[in-house]
Structures are given as structure tokens and as C-alpha cells.
Coordinates of C-alpha atoms in Angstrom, one line a residue:
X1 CA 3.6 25.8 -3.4
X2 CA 0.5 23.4 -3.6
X3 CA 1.9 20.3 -4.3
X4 CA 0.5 17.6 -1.7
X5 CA 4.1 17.7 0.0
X6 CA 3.8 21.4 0.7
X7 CA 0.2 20.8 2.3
X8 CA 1.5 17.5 4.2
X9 CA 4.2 20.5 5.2
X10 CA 1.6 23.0 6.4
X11 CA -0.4 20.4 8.1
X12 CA 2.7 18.5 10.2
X13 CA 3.5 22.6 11.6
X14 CA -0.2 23.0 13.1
X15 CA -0.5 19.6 14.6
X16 CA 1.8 18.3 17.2
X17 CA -0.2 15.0 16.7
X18 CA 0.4 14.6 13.1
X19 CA 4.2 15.1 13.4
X20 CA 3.9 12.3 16.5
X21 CA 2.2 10.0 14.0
X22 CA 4.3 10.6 11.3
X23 CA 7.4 9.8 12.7
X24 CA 5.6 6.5 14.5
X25 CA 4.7 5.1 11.0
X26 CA 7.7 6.1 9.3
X27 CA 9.7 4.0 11.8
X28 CA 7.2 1.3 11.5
X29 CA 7.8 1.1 8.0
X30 CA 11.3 1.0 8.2
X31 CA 11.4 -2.5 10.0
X32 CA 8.4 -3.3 7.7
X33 CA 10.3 -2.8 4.2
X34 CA 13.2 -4.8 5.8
X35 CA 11.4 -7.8 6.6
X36 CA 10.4 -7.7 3.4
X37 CA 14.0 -7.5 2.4
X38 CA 14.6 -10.7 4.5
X39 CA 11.6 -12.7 3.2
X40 CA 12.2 -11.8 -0.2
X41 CA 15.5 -11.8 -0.6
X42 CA 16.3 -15.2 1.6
X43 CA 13.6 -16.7 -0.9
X44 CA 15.5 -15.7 -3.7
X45 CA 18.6 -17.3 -1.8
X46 CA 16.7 -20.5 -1.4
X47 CA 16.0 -20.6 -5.0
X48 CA 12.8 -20.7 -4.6
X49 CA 10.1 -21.2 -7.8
X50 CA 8.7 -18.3 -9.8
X51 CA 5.2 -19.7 -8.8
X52 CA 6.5 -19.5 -5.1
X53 CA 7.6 -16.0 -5.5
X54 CA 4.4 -15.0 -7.2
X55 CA 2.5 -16.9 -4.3
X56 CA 4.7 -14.9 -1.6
X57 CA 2.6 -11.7 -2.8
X58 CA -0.8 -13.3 -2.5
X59 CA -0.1 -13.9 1.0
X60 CA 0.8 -10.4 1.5
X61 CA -2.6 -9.5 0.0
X62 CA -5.4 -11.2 0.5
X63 CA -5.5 -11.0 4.7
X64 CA -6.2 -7.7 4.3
X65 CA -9.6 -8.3 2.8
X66 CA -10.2 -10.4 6.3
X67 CA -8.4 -7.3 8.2
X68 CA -10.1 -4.6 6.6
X69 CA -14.1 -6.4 8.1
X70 CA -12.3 -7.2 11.5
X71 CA -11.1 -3.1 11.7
X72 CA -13.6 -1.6 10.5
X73 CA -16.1 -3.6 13.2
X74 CA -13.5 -2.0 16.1
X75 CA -13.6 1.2 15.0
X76 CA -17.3 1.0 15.8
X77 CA -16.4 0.3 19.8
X78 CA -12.5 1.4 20.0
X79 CA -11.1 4.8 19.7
X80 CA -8.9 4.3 16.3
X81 CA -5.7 5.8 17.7
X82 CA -5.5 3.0 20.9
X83 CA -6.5 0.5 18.0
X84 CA -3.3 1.8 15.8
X85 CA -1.4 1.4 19.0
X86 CA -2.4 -1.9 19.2
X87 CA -1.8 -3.3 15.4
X88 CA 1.7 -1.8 16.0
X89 CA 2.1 -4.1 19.1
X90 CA 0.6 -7.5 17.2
X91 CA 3.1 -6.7 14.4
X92 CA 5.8 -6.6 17.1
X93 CA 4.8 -10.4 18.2
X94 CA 4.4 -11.7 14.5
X95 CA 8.3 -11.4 13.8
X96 CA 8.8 -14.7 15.6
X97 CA 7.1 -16.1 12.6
X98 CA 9.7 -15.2 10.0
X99 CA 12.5 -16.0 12.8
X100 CA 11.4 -19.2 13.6
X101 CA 11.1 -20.1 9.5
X102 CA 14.7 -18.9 9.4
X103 CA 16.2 -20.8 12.2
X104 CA 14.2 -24.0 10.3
X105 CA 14.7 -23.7 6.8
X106 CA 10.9 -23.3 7.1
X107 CA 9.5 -21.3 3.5
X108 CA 5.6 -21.9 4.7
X109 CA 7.0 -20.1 8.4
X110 CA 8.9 -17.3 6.3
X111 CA 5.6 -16.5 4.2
X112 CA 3.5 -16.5 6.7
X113 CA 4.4 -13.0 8.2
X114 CA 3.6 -11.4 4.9
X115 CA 0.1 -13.0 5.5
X116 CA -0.5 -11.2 8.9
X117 CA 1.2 -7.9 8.1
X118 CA -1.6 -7.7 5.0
X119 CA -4.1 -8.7 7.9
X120 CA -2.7 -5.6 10.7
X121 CA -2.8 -3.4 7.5
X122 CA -6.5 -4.1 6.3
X123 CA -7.2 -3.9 10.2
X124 CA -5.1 -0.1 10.5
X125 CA -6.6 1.3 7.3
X126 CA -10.6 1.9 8.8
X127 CA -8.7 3.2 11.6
X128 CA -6.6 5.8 10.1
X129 CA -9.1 7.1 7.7
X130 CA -11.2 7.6 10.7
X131 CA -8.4 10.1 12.1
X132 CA -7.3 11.7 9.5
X133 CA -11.3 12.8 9.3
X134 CA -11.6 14.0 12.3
X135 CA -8.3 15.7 13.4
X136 CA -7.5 17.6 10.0
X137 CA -10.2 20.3 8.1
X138 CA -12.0 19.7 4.9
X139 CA -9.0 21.9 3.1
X140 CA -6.3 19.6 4.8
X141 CA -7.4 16.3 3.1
X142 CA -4.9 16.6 0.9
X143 CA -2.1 16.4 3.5
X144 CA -3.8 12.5 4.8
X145 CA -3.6 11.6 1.2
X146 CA 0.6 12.4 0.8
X147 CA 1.5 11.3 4.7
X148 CA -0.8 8.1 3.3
X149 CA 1.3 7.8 0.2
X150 CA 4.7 8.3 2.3
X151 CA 3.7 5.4 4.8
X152 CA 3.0 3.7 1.9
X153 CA 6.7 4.1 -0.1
X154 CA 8.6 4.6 3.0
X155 CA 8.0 1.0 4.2
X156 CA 10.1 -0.3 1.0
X157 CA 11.6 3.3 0.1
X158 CA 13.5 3.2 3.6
X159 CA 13.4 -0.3 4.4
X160 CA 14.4 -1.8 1.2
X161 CA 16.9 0.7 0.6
X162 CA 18.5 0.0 4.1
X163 CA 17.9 -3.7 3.1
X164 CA 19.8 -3.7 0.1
X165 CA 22.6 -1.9 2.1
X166 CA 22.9 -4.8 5.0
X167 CA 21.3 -8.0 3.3
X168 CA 24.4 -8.9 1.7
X169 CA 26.3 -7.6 5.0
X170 CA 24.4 -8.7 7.8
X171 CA 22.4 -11.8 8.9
X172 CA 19.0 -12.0 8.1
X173 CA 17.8 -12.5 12.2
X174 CA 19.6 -9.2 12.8
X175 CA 17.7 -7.5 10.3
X176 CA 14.8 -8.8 12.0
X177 CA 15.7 -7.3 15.0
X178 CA 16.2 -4.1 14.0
X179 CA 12.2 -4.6 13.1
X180 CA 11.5 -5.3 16.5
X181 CA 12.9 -2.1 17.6
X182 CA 11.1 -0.5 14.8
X183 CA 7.9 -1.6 16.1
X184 CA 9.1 -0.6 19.7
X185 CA 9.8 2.6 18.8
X186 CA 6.8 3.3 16.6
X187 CA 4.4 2.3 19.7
X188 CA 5.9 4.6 22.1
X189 CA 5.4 7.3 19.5
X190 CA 1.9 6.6 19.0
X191 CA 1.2 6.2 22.7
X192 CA 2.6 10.0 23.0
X193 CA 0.2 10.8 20.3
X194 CA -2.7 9.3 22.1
X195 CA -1.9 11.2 24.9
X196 CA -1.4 14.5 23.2
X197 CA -4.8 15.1 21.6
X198 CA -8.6 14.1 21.9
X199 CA -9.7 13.9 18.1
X200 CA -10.0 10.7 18.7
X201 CA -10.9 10.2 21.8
X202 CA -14.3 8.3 20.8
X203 CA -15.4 5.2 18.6
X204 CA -17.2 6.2 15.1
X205 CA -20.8 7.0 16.2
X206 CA -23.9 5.9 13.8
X207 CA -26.8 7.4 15.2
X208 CA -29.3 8.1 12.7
X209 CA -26.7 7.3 9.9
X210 CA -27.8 4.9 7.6
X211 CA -26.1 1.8 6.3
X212 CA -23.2 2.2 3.8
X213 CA -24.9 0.3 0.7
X214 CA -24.0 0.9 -3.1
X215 CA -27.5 1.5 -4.1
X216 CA -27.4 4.5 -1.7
X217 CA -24.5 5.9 -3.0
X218 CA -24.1 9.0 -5.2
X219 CA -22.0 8.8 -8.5
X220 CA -19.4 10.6 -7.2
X221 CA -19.2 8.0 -4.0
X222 CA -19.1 4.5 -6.3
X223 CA -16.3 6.3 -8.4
X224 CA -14.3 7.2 -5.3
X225 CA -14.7 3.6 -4.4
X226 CA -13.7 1.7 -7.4
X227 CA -10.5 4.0 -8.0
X228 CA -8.3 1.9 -5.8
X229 CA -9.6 -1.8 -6.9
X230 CA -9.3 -0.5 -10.7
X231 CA -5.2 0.3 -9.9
X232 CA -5.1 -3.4 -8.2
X233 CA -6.8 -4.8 -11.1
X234 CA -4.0 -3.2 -13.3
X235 CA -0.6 -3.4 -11.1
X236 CA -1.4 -6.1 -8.7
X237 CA 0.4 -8.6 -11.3
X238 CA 3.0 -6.5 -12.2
X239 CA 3.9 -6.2 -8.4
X240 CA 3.4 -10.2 -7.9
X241 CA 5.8 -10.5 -11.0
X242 CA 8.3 -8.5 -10.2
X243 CA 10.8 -11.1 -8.3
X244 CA 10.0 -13.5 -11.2
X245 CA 10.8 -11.4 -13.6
X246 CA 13.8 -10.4 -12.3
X247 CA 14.6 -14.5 -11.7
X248 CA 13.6 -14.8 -15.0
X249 CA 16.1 -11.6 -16.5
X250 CA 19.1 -12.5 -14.6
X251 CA 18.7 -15.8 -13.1
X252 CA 23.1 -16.2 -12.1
X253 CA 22.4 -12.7 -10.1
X254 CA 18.7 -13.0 -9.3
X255 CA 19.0 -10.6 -5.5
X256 CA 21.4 -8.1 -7.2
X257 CA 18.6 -6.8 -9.8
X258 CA 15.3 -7.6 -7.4
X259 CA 16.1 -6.0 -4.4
X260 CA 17.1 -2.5 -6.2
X261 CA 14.1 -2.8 -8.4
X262 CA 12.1 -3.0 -5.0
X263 CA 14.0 -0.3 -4.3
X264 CA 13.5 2.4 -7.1
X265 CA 9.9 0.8 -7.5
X266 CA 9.5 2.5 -3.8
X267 CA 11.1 5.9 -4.6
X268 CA 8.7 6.0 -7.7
X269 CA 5.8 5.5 -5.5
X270 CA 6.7 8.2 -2.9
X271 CA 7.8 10.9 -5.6
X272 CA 4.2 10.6 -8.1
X273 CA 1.9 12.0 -5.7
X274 CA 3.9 14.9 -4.8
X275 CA 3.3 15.9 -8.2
X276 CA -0.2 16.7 -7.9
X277 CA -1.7 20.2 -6.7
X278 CA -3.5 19.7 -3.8
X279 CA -5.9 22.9 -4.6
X280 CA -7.1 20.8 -8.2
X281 CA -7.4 17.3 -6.1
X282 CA -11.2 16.9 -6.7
X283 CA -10.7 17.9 -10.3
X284 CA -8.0 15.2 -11.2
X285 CA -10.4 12.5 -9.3
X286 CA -13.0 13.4 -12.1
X287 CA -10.4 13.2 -15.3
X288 CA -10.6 9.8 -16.7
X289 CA -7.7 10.9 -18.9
X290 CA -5.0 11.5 -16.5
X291 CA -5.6 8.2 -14.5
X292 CA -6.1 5.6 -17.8
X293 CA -3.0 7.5 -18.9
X294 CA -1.8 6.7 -15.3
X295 CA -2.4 3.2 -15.7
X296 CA -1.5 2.8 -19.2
X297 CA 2.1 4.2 -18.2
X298 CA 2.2 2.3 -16.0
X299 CA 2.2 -1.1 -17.9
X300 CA 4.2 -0.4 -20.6
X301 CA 6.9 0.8 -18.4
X302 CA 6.9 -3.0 -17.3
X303 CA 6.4 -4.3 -20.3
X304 CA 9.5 -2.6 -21.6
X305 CA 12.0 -4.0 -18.6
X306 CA 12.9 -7.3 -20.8
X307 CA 13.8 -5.0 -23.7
X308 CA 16.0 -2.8 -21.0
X309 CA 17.5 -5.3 -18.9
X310 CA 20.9 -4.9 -20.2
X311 CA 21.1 -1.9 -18.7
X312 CA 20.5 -1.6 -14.9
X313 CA 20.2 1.7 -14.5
X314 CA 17.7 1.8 -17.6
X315 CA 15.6 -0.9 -16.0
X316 CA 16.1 0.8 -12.7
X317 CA 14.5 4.1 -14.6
X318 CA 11.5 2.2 -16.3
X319 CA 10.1 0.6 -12.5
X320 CA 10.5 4.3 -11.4
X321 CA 8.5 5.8 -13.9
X322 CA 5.9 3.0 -13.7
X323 CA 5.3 4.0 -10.0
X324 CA 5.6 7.2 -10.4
X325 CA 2.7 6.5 -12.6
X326 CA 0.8 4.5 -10.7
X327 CA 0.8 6.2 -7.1
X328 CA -0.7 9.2 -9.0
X329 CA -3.6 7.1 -9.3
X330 CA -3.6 5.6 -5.7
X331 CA -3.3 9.4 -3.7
X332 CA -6.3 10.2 -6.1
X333 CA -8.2 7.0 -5.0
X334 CA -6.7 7.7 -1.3
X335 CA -8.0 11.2 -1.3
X336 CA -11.4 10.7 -2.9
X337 CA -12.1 8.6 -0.3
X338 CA -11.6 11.0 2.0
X339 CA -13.2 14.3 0.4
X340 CA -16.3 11.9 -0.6
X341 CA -17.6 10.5 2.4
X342 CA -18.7 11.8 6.1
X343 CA -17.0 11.1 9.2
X344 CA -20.0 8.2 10.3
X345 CA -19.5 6.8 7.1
X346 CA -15.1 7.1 6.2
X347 CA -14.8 4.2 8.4
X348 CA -17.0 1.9 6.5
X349 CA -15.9 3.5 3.3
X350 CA -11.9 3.4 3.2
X351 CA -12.7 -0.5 4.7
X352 CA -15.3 -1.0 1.9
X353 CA -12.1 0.2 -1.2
X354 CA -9.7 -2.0 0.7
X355 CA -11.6 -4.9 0.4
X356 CA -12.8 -4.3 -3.2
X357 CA -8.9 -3.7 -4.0
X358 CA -8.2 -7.0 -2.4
X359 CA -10.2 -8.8 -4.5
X360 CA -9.9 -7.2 -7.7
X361 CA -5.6 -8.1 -6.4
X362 CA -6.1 -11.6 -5.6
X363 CA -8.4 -12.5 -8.7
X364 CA -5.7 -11.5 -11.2
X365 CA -2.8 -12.2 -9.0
X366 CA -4.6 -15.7 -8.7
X367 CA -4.6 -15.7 -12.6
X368 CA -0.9 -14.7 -12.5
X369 CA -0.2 -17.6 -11.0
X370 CA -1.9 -19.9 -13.0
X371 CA -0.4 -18.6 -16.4
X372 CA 3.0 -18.4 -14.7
X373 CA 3.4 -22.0 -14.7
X374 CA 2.8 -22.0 -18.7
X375 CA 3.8 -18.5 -20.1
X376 CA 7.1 -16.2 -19.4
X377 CA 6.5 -13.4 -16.9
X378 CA 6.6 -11.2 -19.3
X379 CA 3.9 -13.0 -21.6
X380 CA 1.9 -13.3 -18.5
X381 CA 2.0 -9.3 -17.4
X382 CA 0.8 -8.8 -20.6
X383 CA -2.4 -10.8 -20.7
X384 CA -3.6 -9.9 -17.4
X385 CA -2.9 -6.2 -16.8
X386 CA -3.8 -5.0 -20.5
X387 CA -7.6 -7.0 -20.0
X388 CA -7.7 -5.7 -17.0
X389 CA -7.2 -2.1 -18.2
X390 CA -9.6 -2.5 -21.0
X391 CA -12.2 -3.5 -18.0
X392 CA -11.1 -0.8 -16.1
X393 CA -11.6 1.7 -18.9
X394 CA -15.4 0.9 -19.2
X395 CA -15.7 1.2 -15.4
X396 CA -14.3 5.1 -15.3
X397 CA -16.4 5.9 -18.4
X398 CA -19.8 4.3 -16.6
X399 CA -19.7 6.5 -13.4
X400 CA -18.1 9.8 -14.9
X401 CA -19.0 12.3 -12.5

């Protein structure tokens, strides 16, 4: 009974603005995970190059290192829940990107929503730290970190999975708009929410605080920072290679294996975290074995797809497990965000570890991309995620708690 669901459980029954805010984002996500879908999979339609594909995940990275300064600046003169209002509303508008790159055959047009979803996201993420510090007790942080972890999977857990249902069924502009009514929908909830509670009433106040720098910081503080860039460092290629790997495994029936992949990649990530107790959550933060063992499952999980992909349902089983993996290690990094900073500073801090987990993503998704033009995916994976574990391993044993 103290798994993170049951305390995301217990949290949703004693605010009314929780279960307003859950429901918002998990409708938001589901028009998210099937523009993915359409962007993805109409790629994969256009044949598009493995370089391409890889590319198509940079995109959806990197803006949020740009979103995460721009958010965390509003949070210090905007109340975060109108400012999750209003990313939900910009998303709305940026679907006439990918439908304008449909209507024109238009790849740069198609990509280019991927870019400004990353950019909303780094923008939301300040912002709902900042609530989830304010409107839930110190002994409730582990409920943020799982309803964190289920916007996270939901987006592709529910989107991809209705994607793969209706991409092959239904045009790609009316999956689009189903999107649109997503992000309809998921503003009228959050305007309800805004109306139902003052936690949030106020901007993040810094009187007498001092700046958020790294020399100012306790151990405990720089490890809680560096959790999330050091699963980027480790995953980011594997994510960034998954579409090319898939082109590369079954190239006469590339969309059939990618999209369920995405899909099962998804319900690993939502089903990891739930199998943490939330009462040992600061203790798990602090074992450098569980997470490098995280981390190390992780990649040989991938690593072990080209050996498995005459099987589906094998392959389908090995990106499971690799998520599973790995989302332990991001509602760790999530929560000791949250448990390890105060409210003047959670703000500066959860924008601070998604900008560091930006760049530690786009510097080995960048080198992804270089060695994809020479090596296999596979060959590639390898290189980059297993250095980058062997850096990431020095890093957890230097600021041990």
C-alpha cells in the first residue's frame, strides 16, 4: 500500500484540484502522443533517412533547454497555474504547423511542431514544480513524482496506443484534430482548476532568498540535480534511435514494428515508477546501485532488440523492460528535485535539471547523429550510451550523499 500509485491515490481523494489537473494533462497528452503518431509515422511513410528520423528527436529536445529559461523567468511575475493554462492554449495554435506540412508534403513544416512542443514543455515544467510545492505537503511529494511520471507515459502510452489503432485507419489531419480538441478540453479543465483553489494564486516570491548557484549548493542538492541529465546522457540515443532501428530491423514493414515499440516503450515507462515505495523515496535517491543498475538495464535491453527482432512480441518485451528500467531512475530524479529544494528555490531548480538534461540529450543525440551516417544503429547505441554510462558512473560516486 505505498507504492507511488497508492500515494498519487490518496493525494487525487484530498484535492479536488489535483483530480482537475490530472484529468487536464492526461487529455493533453492524449492529442500529444498522437501527433507524435502522425509526425512519426507519416515520416516513416515518406521514407524518410535514418539521419532524418534521428534529427526528428533533436528537434523535440533541444527547445526545451530555450523553454525551460523563458518559464522559469514567468514563474517569477505569473501565477504558474494561469501560465499552464496558457502553454496549453499556444500548443492548441502550433498544430497548424504539422497540418500545413501535411497538406505540402512539407518534412521541415512536419518537424517543426516537435520543436515547439519541447519549447511549451521546458516552459510548463518550472511551472508545475512550483505547484506541486505548494498545494501538496512535504509527505505528499511522492504523489507529484507518479502524476509527473503518468503525464509523462500517458502522452505516448494513450496517444500512441490510440495512434497505432487509427494511423492505418484514419487520415493523418483527422488525427490532428482530435489534438485540437485535446488541447480544448485540457484548457477548460485547467481553467476549472484555477478557479477552484488559491495555492497558486501568487508568482514565486524571492525576498531574501539568495541566488540558486552550484557552489551554494549542498551535496545532496548537486546529486538531485544531475540525476535527470545522467538518464539523458544514457537513454537520450536510444530514444533518438529507436525509429532507425526499427527502419533498420524491418525496413519492407518499417510503421508496423515502430509505432508498437513506441507503444510498449510508453507502458514501460508508466508501470517502473509504480514500483517504488513512496515511504523509502529519499533512500532509493541515495543508492547508487539501484539507479546504475537502472541504467545498465536499461541499455542492454536495447542492445539485445537486433538479437530479438524475429520475434515481435520478444522485442516488444525487451523496450518494455528497458523503460521500465529507466523511468525508475527519472521518478527518483523527478522527486529529488522536489524533496531537495524550497518553494523560492523549486522553480529555479526543476528549470536548472531540465536544462542540464537538455544538454547532456542534445550532445549525445548530436553524436548519434554523426555516427549514424557511418555505423549501424545498433553499433552506434552502443558507443554512446555505454561511455556515457561509464561517465555517469563516476558522477554518482563523486557526490554520494
Amino acid at each position: 500500500m505505498n507504492s507511488l500509485l497508492f500515494a498519487l491515490l490518496r493525494a487525487l481523494r484530498s484535492h479536488a484540484w489535483l483530480r482537475l489537473m490530472a484529468l487536464a494533462f492526461i487529455i493533453s497528452s492524449l492529442g500529444n502522443g498522437l501527433t507524435q503518431v502522425v509526425v512519426f509515422g507519416q515520416l516513416l511513410r515518406w521514407q524518410a533517412a535514418p539521419e532524418v528520423l534521428t534529427f526528428a528527436w533533436l528537434l523535440a529536445t533541444v527547445p526545451g533547454f530555450i523553454g525551460s529559461l523563458i518559464g522559469e523567468k514567468l514563474c517569477h511575475s505569473q501565477p504558474p497555474l494561469r501560465l499552464l493554462l496558457l502553454y496549453e492554449l499556444l500548443g492548441l495554435a502550433a498544430l497548424m504547423l504539422p497540418w500545413q506540412g501535411l497538406q505540402h508534403h512539407n518534412i521541415p513544416l512536419l518537424l517543426s511542431v516537435q520543436s515547439v512542443e519541447a519549447l511549451l514543455g521546458g516552459m510548463s515544467w518550472p511551472a508545475l514544480a512550483l505547484t506541486f510545492k505548494r498545494g501538496l505537503t512535504t509527505e505528499e511529494l511522492p504523489a507529484a513524482t507518479a502524476m509527473e511520471n503518468m503525464i509523462f507515459a500517458s502522452q505516448v502510452l494513450l496517444g500512441t496506443g490510440v495512434g497505432v489503432l487509427l494511423f492505418e485507419r484514419c487520415s493523418p489531419e483527422r488525427l490532428l484534430m482530435v489534438d485540437a480538441v485535446s488541447f480544448v478540453g485540457a484548457s477548460a479543465l485547467l481553467w476549472l482548476t484555477l478557479r477552484r483553489t488559491q495555492i497558486s494564486a501568487e508568482p514565486v516570491q524571492h525576498q531574501g532568498s539568495k541566488p540558486l548557484r552550484w557552489t551554494s549548493l549542498n551535496p545532496a542538492q548537486k546529486r538531485s540535480l544531475l540525476l535527470l541529465p545522467s538518464l539523458a546522457a544514457v537513454g537520450a540515443p536510444a530514444m533518438a534511435l529507436l525509429p532507425a532501428l526499427a527502419q533498420q530491423l524491418q525496413p519492407e514493414n518499417t510503421t508496423a514494428l515502430a509505432l508498437p515499440l513506441l507503444f510498449s516503450r510508453s507502458l514501460g515507462q508508466l508501470c517502473g515508477p509504480l514500483l517504488l515505495n513512496s515511504h523509502r523515496m529519499p533512500e532509493y535517491t541515495r543508492r547508487n546501485t539501484l539507479l546504475l543498475g537502472c541504467l545498465a538495464i536499461f541499455l542492454i535491453s536495447y542492445t539485445l532488440i537486433p538479437v530479438l527482432a524475429h520475434s515481435m512480441a520478444v522485442a516488444l518485451a525487451a523496450i518494455f523492460t528497458a523503460h521500465l528500467a529507466s523511468n525508475i531512475v527519472f521518478a527518483l530524479g523527478t522527486f529529488s528535485v522536489l524533496h531537495q529544494f524550497p518553494e523560492q528555490h523549486i522553480s529555479s531548480a526543476s528549470a536548472k535539471a531540465m536544462r542540464w538534461q537538455t544538454l547532456s540529450a542534445t550532445f549525445v543525440t548530436l553524436m548519434s547523429v554523426l555516427l549514424t551516417a557511418h555505423f549501424s544503429a545498433i553499433q552506434t547505441l552502443w558507443c554512446v550510451s555505454l561511455s556515457a554510462l561509464f561517465g555517469v558512473t563516476v558522477v554518482l560516486f563523486r557526490y554520494r550523499n
